[in-house]
mmCIF file of C-alpha atoms and ligand atoms in Angstrom:
data_model
loop_
_atom_site.group_PDB
_atom_site.id
_atom_site.type_symbol
_atom_site.label_atom_id
_atom_site.label_comp_id
_atom_site.label_asym_id
_atom_site.label_seq_id
_atom_site.Cartn_x
_atom_site.Cartn_y
_atom_site.Cartn_z
ATOM 1 C CA MET A 1 1.036 -10.464 -40.315
ATOM 2 C CA HIS A 2 -0.371 -9.730 -43.725
ATOM 3 C CA GLY A 3 -0.797 -11.604 -46.952
ATOM 4 C CA THR A 4 -3.220 -14.369 -47.662
ATOM 5 C CA GLU A 5 -0.430 -16.934 -47.996
ATOM 6 C CA THR A 6 0.751 -16.459 -44.416
ATOM 7 C CA HIS A 7 -2.247 -17.911 -42.585
ATOM 8 C CA PRO A 8 -2.389 -21.660 -42.001
ATOM 9 C CA THR A 9 -6.100 -22.256 -42.771
ATOM 10 C CA ALA A 10 -8.486 -21.381 -45.580
ATOM 11 C CA ALA A 11 -10.920 -19.694 -43.150
ATOM 12 C CA LEU A 12 -8.200 -17.367 -41.842
ATOM 13 C CA ARG A 13 -6.980 -16.590 -45.364
ATOM 14 C CA GLU A 14 -10.503 -15.757 -46.545
ATOM 15 C CA ALA A 15 -11.196 -13.539 -43.523
ATOM 16 C CA ASP A 16 -7.874 -11.761 -44.098
ATOM 17 C CA ARG A 17 -8.758 -11.200 -47.769
ATOM 18 C CA LEU A 18 -12.181 -9.773 -46.931
ATOM 19 C CA MET A 19 -10.967 -7.551 -44.094
ATOM 20 C CA THR A 20 -8.289 -6.137 -46.416
ATOM 21 C CA ILE A 21 -10.963 -5.259 -49.007
ATOM 22 C CA CYS A 22 -13.309 -3.849 -46.347
ATOM 23 C CA ASN A 23 -10.517 -1.800 -44.812
ATOM 24 C CA ALA A 24 -10.047 -0.049 -48.157
ATOM 25 C CA CYS A 25 -13.805 0.419 -48.649
ATOM 26 C CA ARG A 26 -15.141 1.160 -45.115
ATOM 27 C CA TYR A 27 -18.686 1.659 -46.377
ATOM 28 C CA CYS A 28 -20.112 -0.494 -43.547
ATOM 29 C CA GLU A 29 -18.367 1.176 -40.634
ATOM 30 C CA GLY A 30 -21.637 2.187 -38.947
ATOM 31 C CA LEU A 31 -23.241 -1.257 -39.030
ATOM 32 C CA CYS A 32 -21.583 -3.072 -36.141
ATOM 33 C CA ALA A 33 -18.464 -3.400 -34.004
ATOM 34 C CA VAL A 34 -16.514 -5.410 -36.605
ATOM 35 C CA PHE A 35 -15.742 -2.533 -38.935
ATOM 36 C CA PRO A 36 -14.565 0.092 -36.365
ATOM 37 C CA ALA A 37 -12.309 -2.607 -34.803
ATOM 38 C CA MET A 38 -11.043 -3.545 -38.267
ATOM 39 C CA GLU A 39 -10.192 0.091 -39.021
ATOM 40 C CA LEU A 40 -7.798 0.158 -36.052
ATOM 41 C CA ARG A 41 -5.623 -2.393 -37.845
ATOM 42 C CA ARG A 42 -3.677 -2.338 -41.090
ATOM 43 C CA ASP A 43 -2.678 -5.993 -41.034
ATOM 44 C CA PHE A 44 -4.594 -8.950 -39.650
ATOM 45 C CA ALA A 45 -2.819 -11.557 -37.569
ATOM 46 C CA ALA A 46 -4.700 -14.782 -36.807
ATOM 47 C CA GLY A 47 -5.639 -13.481 -33.355
ATOM 48 C CA ASP A 48 -7.034 -10.252 -34.874
ATOM 49 C CA LEU A 49 -9.206 -12.269 -37.241
ATOM 50 C CA ASP A 50 -10.471 -14.539 -34.450
ATOM 51 C CA TYR A 51 -11.353 -11.419 -32.485
ATOM 52 C CA LEU A 52 -13.179 -9.789 -35.416
ATOM 53 C CA ALA A 53 -15.024 -13.044 -36.171
ATOM 54 C CA ASN A 54 -16.338 -13.105 -32.616
ATOM 55 C CA LEU A 55 -17.525 -9.516 -32.861
ATOM 56 C CA CYS A 56 -19.691 -10.484 -35.842
ATOM 57 C CA HIS A 57 -23.237 -11.522 -34.886
ATOM 58 C CA GLY A 58 -24.096 -12.655 -38.416
ATOM 59 C CA CYS A 59 -26.902 -10.133 -38.928
ATOM 60 C CA GLY A 60 -26.205 -10.107 -42.670
ATOM 61 C CA ALA A 61 -26.586 -6.328 -43.142
ATOM 62 C CA CYS A 62 -23.113 -5.876 -44.654
ATOM 63 C CA TYR A 63 -23.777 -8.592 -47.251
ATOM 64 C CA TYR A 64 -26.829 -6.770 -48.626
ATOM 65 C CA ASP A 65 -25.146 -3.362 -48.460
ATOM 66 C CA CYS A 66 -22.012 -4.559 -50.219
ATOM 67 C CA GLN A 67 -21.329 -3.629 -53.815
ATOM 68 C CA TYR A 68 -18.709 -6.403 -53.921
ATOM 69 C CA SER A 69 -20.895 -9.298 -52.782
ATOM 70 C CA PRO A 70 -21.535 -12.138 -55.293
ATOM 71 C CA PRO A 71 -21.830 -12.165 -58.274
ATOM 72 C CA HIS A 72 -19.079 -9.513 -58.121
ATOM 73 C CA GLU A 73 -15.681 -11.120 -58.683
ATOM 74 C CA PHE A 74 -14.495 -10.031 -55.215
ATOM 75 C CA ALA A 75 -17.233 -12.305 -53.761
ATOM 76 C CA VAL A 76 -17.314 -10.454 -50.451
ATOM 77 C CA ASN A 77 -19.473 -12.353 -47.949
ATOM 78 C CA VAL A 78 -18.441 -11.236 -44.491
ATOM 79 C CA PRO A 79 -21.157 -13.043 -42.445
ATOM 80 C CA VAL A 80 -20.310 -16.456 -43.921
ATOM 81 C CA ALA A 81 -16.530 -15.933 -43.737
ATOM 82 C CA MET A 82 -16.806 -14.859 -40.092
ATOM 83 C CA ALA A 83 -19.122 -17.753 -39.224
ATOM 84 C CA GLU A 84 -16.679 -20.238 -40.806
ATOM 85 C CA LEU A 85 -13.812 -18.702 -38.872
ATOM 86 C CA ARG A 86 -15.786 -18.797 -35.611
ATOM 87 C CA ALA A 87 -16.556 -22.494 -36.152
ATOM 88 C CA GLU A 88 -12.874 -23.151 -36.779
ATOM 89 C CA ALA A 89 -11.885 -21.075 -33.727
ATOM 90 C CA TYR A 90 -14.291 -23.038 -31.486
ATOM 91 C CA ARG A 91 -12.325 -26.164 -32.429
ATOM 92 C CA ARG A 92 -8.937 -24.505 -32.028
ATOM 93 C CA TYR A 93 -9.671 -23.136 -28.555
ATOM 94 C CA ALA A 94 -11.638 -26.148 -27.280
ATOM 95 C CA TRP A 95 -10.360 -27.563 -23.985
ATOM 96 C CA PRO A 96 -9.596 -30.407 -23.632
ATOM 97 C CA GLY A 97 -8.584 -30.640 -27.281
ATOM 98 C CA ILE A 98 -10.315 -34.000 -27.736
ATOM 99 C CA PHE A 99 -13.666 -32.162 -27.476
ATOM 100 C CA ALA A 100 -12.832 -30.203 -30.630
ATOM 101 C CA THR A 101 -14.384 -32.891 -32.813
ATOM 102 C CA LEU A 102 -17.776 -32.216 -31.166
ATOM 103 C CA PHE A 103 -17.887 -29.008 -33.180
ATOM 104 C CA ASP A 104 -17.742 -30.946 -36.431
ATOM 105 C CA ASN A 105 -20.935 -31.432 -38.370
ATOM 106 C CA ASN A 106 -22.168 -34.380 -36.306
ATOM 107 C CA ALA A 107 -25.488 -33.197 -34.881
ATOM 108 C CA THR A 108 -27.117 -36.627 -35.137
ATOM 109 C CA LYS A 109 -24.333 -38.330 -33.191
ATOM 110 C CA VAL A 110 -24.383 -35.647 -30.480
ATOM 111 C CA ALA A 111 -28.207 -35.735 -30.208
ATOM 112 C CA VAL A 112 -28.288 -39.563 -29.987
ATOM 113 C CA ALA A 113 -25.416 -39.657 -27.474
ATOM 114 C CA THR A 114 -27.114 -36.994 -25.328
ATOM 115 C CA SER A 115 -30.457 -38.873 -25.393
ATOM 116 C CA PHE A 116 -28.777 -42.146 -24.394
ATOM 117 C CA ALA A 117 -26.806 -40.423 -21.639
ATOM 118 C CA VAL A 118 -29.970 -38.904 -20.110
ATOM 119 C CA ALA A 119 -31.854 -42.225 -20.378
ATOM 120 C CA ALA A 120 -28.948 -44.173 -18.835
ATOM 121 C CA PHE A 121 -28.679 -41.563 -16.107
ATOM 122 C CA LEU A 122 -32.353 -41.903 -15.094
ATOM 123 C CA ALA A 123 -32.326 -45.679 -15.438
ATOM 124 C CA GLY A 124 -29.250 -45.891 -13.197
ATOM 125 C CA PHE A 125 -30.914 -43.953 -10.382
ATOM 126 C CA MET A 126 -34.182 -45.864 -10.734
ATOM 127 C CA ALA A 127 -32.267 -49.144 -10.470
ATOM 128 C CA LEU A 128 -30.437 -47.892 -7.405
ATOM 129 C CA VAL A 129 -33.564 -46.671 -5.616
ATOM 130 C CA ASP A 130 -36.660 -48.530 -6.831
ATOM 131 C CA PRO A 131 -37.838 -49.005 -10.457
ATOM 132 C CA GLN A 132 -41.392 -48.042 -9.383
ATOM 133 C CA VAL A 133 -40.267 -44.657 -8.096
ATOM 134 C CA LEU A 134 -40.610 -42.930 -11.472
ATOM 135 C CA LEU A 135 -44.285 -43.910 -11.801
ATOM 136 C CA ALA A 136 -45.381 -43.270 -8.217
ATOM 137 C CA GLY A 137 -46.668 -39.924 -6.910
ATOM 138 C CA HIS A 138 -44.488 -38.075 -4.409
ATOM 139 C CA THR A 139 -45.528 -35.237 -2.112
ATOM 140 C CA GLY A 140 -44.145 -33.355 0.864
ATOM 141 C CA PRO A 141 -40.669 -32.058 1.725
ATOM 142 C CA GLY A 142 -37.936 -34.075 0.047
ATOM 143 C CA ALA A 143 -40.322 -35.596 -2.532
ATOM 144 C CA PHE A 144 -38.310 -33.839 -5.204
ATOM 145 C CA TYR A 145 -35.378 -36.148 -4.472
ATOM 146 C CA ALA A 146 -37.209 -39.476 -4.567
ATOM 147 C CA ILE A 147 -35.398 -40.493 -7.750
ATOM 148 C CA MET A 148 -32.098 -38.755 -7.264
ATOM 149 C CA PRO A 149 -30.877 -37.892 -3.738
ATOM 150 C CA HIS A 150 -30.034 -34.225 -3.306
ATOM 151 C CA ASN A 151 -26.383 -34.842 -2.461
ATOM 152 C CA ALA A 152 -25.915 -37.018 -5.554
ATOM 153 C CA MET A 153 -27.535 -34.308 -7.690
ATOM 154 C CA VAL A 154 -25.272 -31.610 -6.260
ATOM 155 C CA ALA A 155 -22.145 -33.765 -6.638
ATOM 156 C CA LEU A 156 -22.900 -34.677 -10.263
ATOM 157 C CA PHE A 157 -24.078 -31.336 -11.582
ATOM 158 C CA GLY A 158 -21.610 -29.431 -9.387
ATOM 159 C CA ALA A 159 -18.771 -31.395 -10.985
ATOM 160 C CA VAL A 160 -20.130 -30.639 -14.473
ATOM 161 C CA PHE A 161 -20.511 -26.956 -13.537
ATOM 162 C CA VAL A 162 -16.938 -26.713 -12.212
ATOM 163 C CA PHE A 163 -15.616 -28.498 -15.304
ATOM 164 C CA ALA A 164 -17.523 -26.116 -17.615
ATOM 165 C CA ILE A 165 -16.204 -23.052 -15.765
ATOM 166 C CA ALA A 166 -12.630 -24.397 -15.852
ATOM 167 C CA ALA A 167 -12.870 -25.248 -19.570
ATOM 168 C CA MET A 168 -14.240 -21.805 -20.431
ATOM 169 C CA ALA A 169 -11.557 -20.093 -18.323
ATOM 170 C CA LEU A 170 -8.764 -22.014 -20.080
ATOM 171 C CA GLU A 171 -10.291 -21.353 -23.499
ATOM 172 C CA LEU A 172 -10.622 -17.673 -22.653
ATOM 173 C CA ARG A 173 -6.987 -17.555 -21.577
ATOM 174 C CA ALA A 174 -5.871 -19.124 -24.880
ATOM 175 C CA PHE A 175 -8.073 -16.705 -26.840
ATOM 176 C CA TRP A 176 -6.843 -13.727 -24.812
ATOM 177 C CA ARG A 177 -3.215 -14.642 -25.488
ATOM 178 C CA ASN A 178 -3.865 -15.193 -29.173
ATOM 179 C CA ILE A 179 -5.468 -11.785 -29.660
ATOM 180 C CA GLY A 180 -2.424 -10.151 -28.067
ATOM 181 C CA GLY A 181 -3.687 -9.709 -24.517
ATOM 182 C CA THR A 182 -1.126 -9.891 -21.726
ATOM 183 C CA ALA A 183 -1.408 -11.067 -18.143
ATOM 184 C CA GLY A 184 -1.026 -7.480 -16.894
ATOM 185 C CA GLY A 185 -3.258 -5.995 -19.570
ATOM 186 C CA ALA A 186 -6.537 -6.677 -17.854
ATOM 187 C CA VAL A 187 -9.636 -4.988 -19.243
ATOM 188 C CA THR A 188 -10.601 -1.913 -17.252
ATOM 189 C CA GLY A 189 -14.019 -1.399 -15.685
ATOM 190 C CA GLY A 190 -15.495 1.068 -18.206
ATOM 191 C CA PRO A 191 -14.979 -0.969 -21.391
ATOM 192 C CA LEU A 192 -15.895 -4.176 -19.584
ATOM 193 C CA TRP A 193 -19.177 -2.644 -18.372
ATOM 194 C CA GLN A 194 -19.942 -1.319 -21.870
ATOM 195 C CA ALA A 195 -19.193 -4.725 -23.395
ATOM 196 C CA MET A 196 -21.536 -6.415 -20.890
ATOM 197 C CA ILE A 197 -24.329 -3.948 -21.703
ATOM 198 C CA ASP A 198 -23.807 -4.438 -25.458
ATOM 199 C CA ALA A 199 -23.786 -8.223 -25.061
ATOM 200 C CA GLY A 200 -26.799 -8.117 -22.707
ATOM 201 C CA ARG A 201 -28.926 -6.230 -25.214
ATOM 202 C CA LEU A 202 -27.366 -7.910 -28.274
ATOM 203 C CA ARG A 203 -26.682 -4.508 -29.709
ATOM 204 C CA TYR A 204 -24.975 -5.843 -32.826
ATOM 205 C CA LEU A 205 -27.927 -7.927 -33.900
ATOM 206 C CA GLU A 206 -29.508 -4.608 -34.854
ATOM 207 C CA GLY A 207 -27.768 -4.759 -38.231
ATOM 208 C CA GLY A 208 -27.254 -1.003 -38.177
ATOM 209 C CA GLY A 209 -30.834 -0.335 -37.028
ATOM 210 C CA GLY A 210 -33.362 -2.596 -38.734
ATOM 211 C CA GLY A 211 -32.444 -5.993 -37.312
ATOM 212 C CA CYS A 212 -31.259 -9.156 -39.034
ATOM 213 C CA MET A 213 -31.740 -9.760 -42.727
ATOM 214 C CA ASN A 214 -34.059 -12.501 -44.013
ATOM 215 C CA ALA A 215 -34.527 -14.259 -47.322
ATOM 216 C CA ASP A 216 -36.946 -11.515 -48.431
ATOM 217 C CA GLU A 217 -34.173 -8.932 -47.796
ATOM 218 C CA ARG A 218 -36.329 -7.239 -45.165
ATOM 219 C CA PRO A 219 -34.694 -6.848 -41.763
ATOM 220 C CA THR A 220 -36.563 -7.929 -38.620
ATOM 221 C CA ASP A 221 -35.679 -8.056 -34.945
ATOM 222 C CA ASN A 222 -36.803 -11.692 -34.555
ATOM 223 C CA ARG A 223 -33.392 -13.216 -34.029
ATOM 224 C CA ARG A 224 -32.568 -10.712 -31.329
ATOM 225 C CA VAL A 225 -35.874 -11.250 -29.543
ATOM 226 C CA TYR A 226 -35.550 -15.042 -29.588
ATOM 227 C CA HIS A 227 -31.908 -14.897 -28.535
ATOM 228 C CA HIS A 228 -33.073 -12.829 -25.579
ATOM 229 C CA PHE A 229 -35.732 -15.406 -24.668
ATOM 230 C CA THR A 230 -33.044 -18.120 -24.763
ATOM 231 C CA PHE A 231 -30.322 -16.232 -22.936
ATOM 232 C CA TYR A 232 -32.477 -14.734 -20.191
ATOM 233 C CA GLY A 233 -34.446 -17.979 -19.899
ATOM 234 C CA PHE A 234 -31.187 -19.751 -19.146
ATOM 235 C CA LEU A 235 -30.174 -17.056 -16.636
ATOM 236 C CA LEU A 236 -33.537 -17.301 -14.845
ATOM 237 C CA CYS A 237 -33.195 -21.078 -14.587
ATOM 238 C CA LEU A 238 -29.673 -20.651 -13.230
ATOM 239 C CA ALA A 239 -30.973 -18.125 -10.681
ATOM 240 C CA SER A 240 -33.745 -20.551 -9.694
ATOM 241 C CA THR A 241 -31.304 -23.437 -9.173
ATOM 242 C CA SER A 242 -28.844 -21.253 -7.250
ATOM 243 C CA LEU A 243 -31.599 -19.910 -4.983
ATOM 244 C CA ALA A 244 -32.900 -23.430 -4.331
ATOM 245 C CA THR A 245 -29.380 -24.498 -3.354
ATOM 246 C CA LEU A 246 -29.165 -21.609 -0.867
ATOM 247 C CA PHE A 247 -32.614 -22.467 0.537
ATOM 248 C CA HIS A 248 -31.577 -26.100 0.944
ATOM 249 C CA TYR A 249 -28.223 -25.575 2.618
ATOM 250 C CA LEU A 250 -28.647 -22.268 4.469
ATOM 251 C CA LEU A 251 -32.308 -22.451 5.518
ATOM 252 C CA ALA A 252 -32.876 -26.224 5.403
ATOM 253 C CA TRP A 253 -35.980 -25.680 3.202
ATOM 254 C CA GLN A 254 -36.537 -28.769 1.100
ATOM 255 C CA ALA A 255 -38.089 -28.795 -2.366
ATOM 256 C CA PRO A 256 -40.753 -28.938 -3.682
ATOM 257 C CA TYR A 257 -41.726 -25.334 -3.035
ATOM 258 C CA GLY A 258 -45.061 -23.601 -3.443
ATOM 259 C CA TRP A 259 -46.202 -22.090 -6.737
ATOM 260 C CA TRP A 260 -45.315 -18.535 -5.706
ATOM 261 C CA ASN A 261 -41.959 -19.361 -4.191
ATOM 262 C CA PRO A 262 -39.255 -17.362 -6.075
ATOM 263 C CA VAL A 263 -37.501 -20.630 -6.982
ATOM 264 C CA VAL A 264 -40.597 -21.854 -8.812
ATOM 265 C CA VAL A 265 -41.445 -18.482 -10.361
ATOM 266 C CA LEU A 266 -37.892 -17.981 -11.690
ATOM 267 C CA GLY A 267 -37.669 -21.564 -12.938
ATOM 268 C CA THR A 268 -41.078 -21.408 -14.639
ATOM 269 C CA LEU A 269 -40.331 -18.116 -16.394
ATOM 270 C CA GLY A 270 -36.873 -19.388 -17.386
ATOM 271 C CA GLY A 271 -38.343 -22.625 -18.717
ATOM 272 C CA ILE A 272 -40.879 -20.714 -20.819
ATOM 273 C CA GLY A 273 -38.015 -18.622 -22.227
ATOM 274 C CA LEU A 274 -36.052 -21.774 -23.051
ATOM 275 C CA VAL A 275 -39.014 -23.180 -24.977
ATOM 276 C CA ILE A 276 -39.931 -20.009 -26.879
ATOM 277 C CA GLY A 277 -36.358 -18.889 -27.624
ATOM 278 C CA PRO A 278 -34.894 -21.959 -29.386
ATOM 279 C CA ALA A 279 -38.224 -22.636 -31.180
ATOM 280 C CA GLY A 280 -38.255 -19.054 -32.475
ATOM 281 C CA LEU A 281 -34.605 -19.284 -33.507
ATOM 282 C CA LEU A 282 -35.291 -22.456 -35.485
ATOM 283 C CA ALA A 283 -38.179 -20.682 -37.231
ATOM 284 C CA ALA A 284 -35.987 -17.621 -37.870
ATOM 285 C CA ARG A 285 -33.358 -19.915 -39.319
ATOM 286 C CA ARG A 286 -35.835 -21.150 -41.943
ATOM 287 C CA ARG A 287 -36.459 -17.577 -43.096
ATOM 288 C CA ARG A 288 -32.772 -16.782 -43.283
ATOM 289 C CA ASP A 289 -31.219 -16.286 -46.705
ATOM 290 C CA GLN A 290 -29.022 -19.308 -47.531
ATOM 291 C CA ALA A 291 -26.494 -16.920 -49.062
ATOM 292 C CA ILE A 292 -25.580 -15.652 -45.572
ATOM 293 C CA THR A 293 -25.874 -19.043 -43.827
ATOM 294 C CA GLU A 294 -22.725 -20.935 -42.979
ATOM 295 C CA GLN A 295 -23.552 -24.469 -44.151
ATOM 296 C CA SER A 296 -21.017 -26.738 -42.454
ATOM 297 C CA GLN A 297 -22.361 -25.915 -38.968
ATOM 298 C CA SER A 298 -26.019 -25.975 -39.999
ATOM 299 C CA ALA A 299 -27.020 -29.348 -38.603
ATOM 300 C CA MET A 300 -25.074 -28.794 -35.392
ATOM 301 C CA GLY A 301 -26.659 -25.366 -35.023
ATOM 302 C CA ARG A 302 -30.150 -26.794 -35.483
ATOM 303 C CA SER A 303 -29.571 -29.364 -32.749
ATOM 304 C CA TYR A 304 -28.924 -26.508 -30.319
ATOM 305 C CA GLY A 305 -31.615 -24.162 -31.638
ATOM 306 C CA CYS A 306 -28.944 -21.857 -33.089
ATOM 307 C CA CYS A 307 -29.940 -19.581 -35.967
ATOM 308 C CA PHE A 308 -26.622 -19.104 -37.832
HETATM 309 S S1 SF4 B 1 -18.785 -5.505 -46.748
HETATM 310 FE FE1 SF4 B 1 -18.553 -4.604 -48.809
HETATM 311 S S2 SF4 B 1 -19.459 -2.556 -48.642
HETATM 312 FE FE2 SF4 B 1 -19.081 -3.273 -46.552
HETATM 313 S S3 SF4 B 1 -17.045 -2.480 -46.036
HETATM 314 FE FE3 SF4 B 1 -16.752 -4.559 -46.840
HETATM 315 S S4 SF4 B 1 -16.350 -4.248 -49.031
HETATM 316 FE FE4 SF4 B 1 -17.264 -2.350 -48.263
HETATM 317 S S1 SF4 B 2 -22.950 -9.717 -40.629
HETATM 318 FE FE1 SF4 B 2 -23.700 -8.018 -39.327
HETATM 319 S S2 SF4 B 2 -22.495 -8.251 -37.448
HETATM 320 FE FE2 SF4 B 2 -21.409 -9.431 -39.036
HETATM 321 S S3 SF4 B 2 -19.909 -8.030 -39.925
HETATM 322 FE FE3 SF4 B 2 -21.762 -7.871 -41.172
HETATM 323 S S4 SF4 B 2 -22.922 -6.133 -40.295
HETATM 324 FE FE4 SF4 B 2 -21.406 -6.786 -38.779
#
C-alpha cells in the first residue's frame, strides 16, 4: 500500500509520508534499526508502519540530524510521528478491546483508580482477618502472610499474571499477523537471539553512538541507564517472587527469610532499581526537548515513569 490517502488514520498517514521522504534521503541509515528496515521496503502498509514505529526508541538523533526538520516545509519529525503511531497501535492491539481507552490521556483517572483499588484490597483483607493486624508486629515463619494468606495471594496475583500473559500473547498474535507474519513463519533462533540481546542492552537508545538527545542538543546515556534500572529491577523482583514461590511449595520454607537469603537480596536489589529507574526517567523527561516529545501521551507516561 502506498499513498497518504490510503491509510485510515492521521498517525499512519504521517508516518507513511515521513518514511517516504526518509527512504529517498537515507541520511540516517546508521542511527538505528528503523532506517535499515525502512530501506527494505518501497511502500508502507499499515503493518509495516506499526513495525517501524516499534523499532523506534525515540532517541531523537534523527530529528537533530535532519535537514528537513521544522522549520523546513517538509516538517520531518520522525520521533514524534513514531511515538504517536505507537500510542495509536497500543490502542488498536489492546486485548480485550475495552482496555484500549486506558491508553488515552487519562493519567489522573488511572492513578486515582489504582490507589483506590490498592486501598480497597488491603482494607478487604484487614476486615476479613483482624483490623489490628496491620498495626501489630509479626515475626516467625508465616508472619509474612498475617494480612493476606499465602494461598489467597497466589490465587489473586496468579490470576492477574495469567491474564497479563494471555493478553500479551493475543496482542502479539494480532501484531504479528498485521506485519505480515504467518503461522508457519516463526522467527528462527539467530535473529531472535540477536533481537533479545539488542533489546536487553537497549542498543537503539544509543542514538547512533552518543545517547539520547536533550533540550541542550547534547546527547547523554541517561535514558538508557535509567531504563536499565527499571527493566532489570523489575526482572530481579520477578526472580525474587518466583524463587520464593519455589521455596514455599517445593521446600516448605515460609517467608520471611533472612537478610542474605537470595529471595531478599534479589527483591531488595530489584526494589532499588525500581525506585532509581522511574525517578531518573522522570528527571530525564524534564530535560528532553519538547520538540521531540509526543504530547498526547505525556501525562500517562509520567504516571508510569516513562520518558517519551
Ligand atoms: S530523518 Fe531527515 S535526514 Fe534522516 S533520513 Fe529522514 S529525511 Fe533524511
Ligand atoms: S528517534 Fe532515534 S530510534 Fe527513533 S527513528 Fe530517530 S534515530 Fe531511530
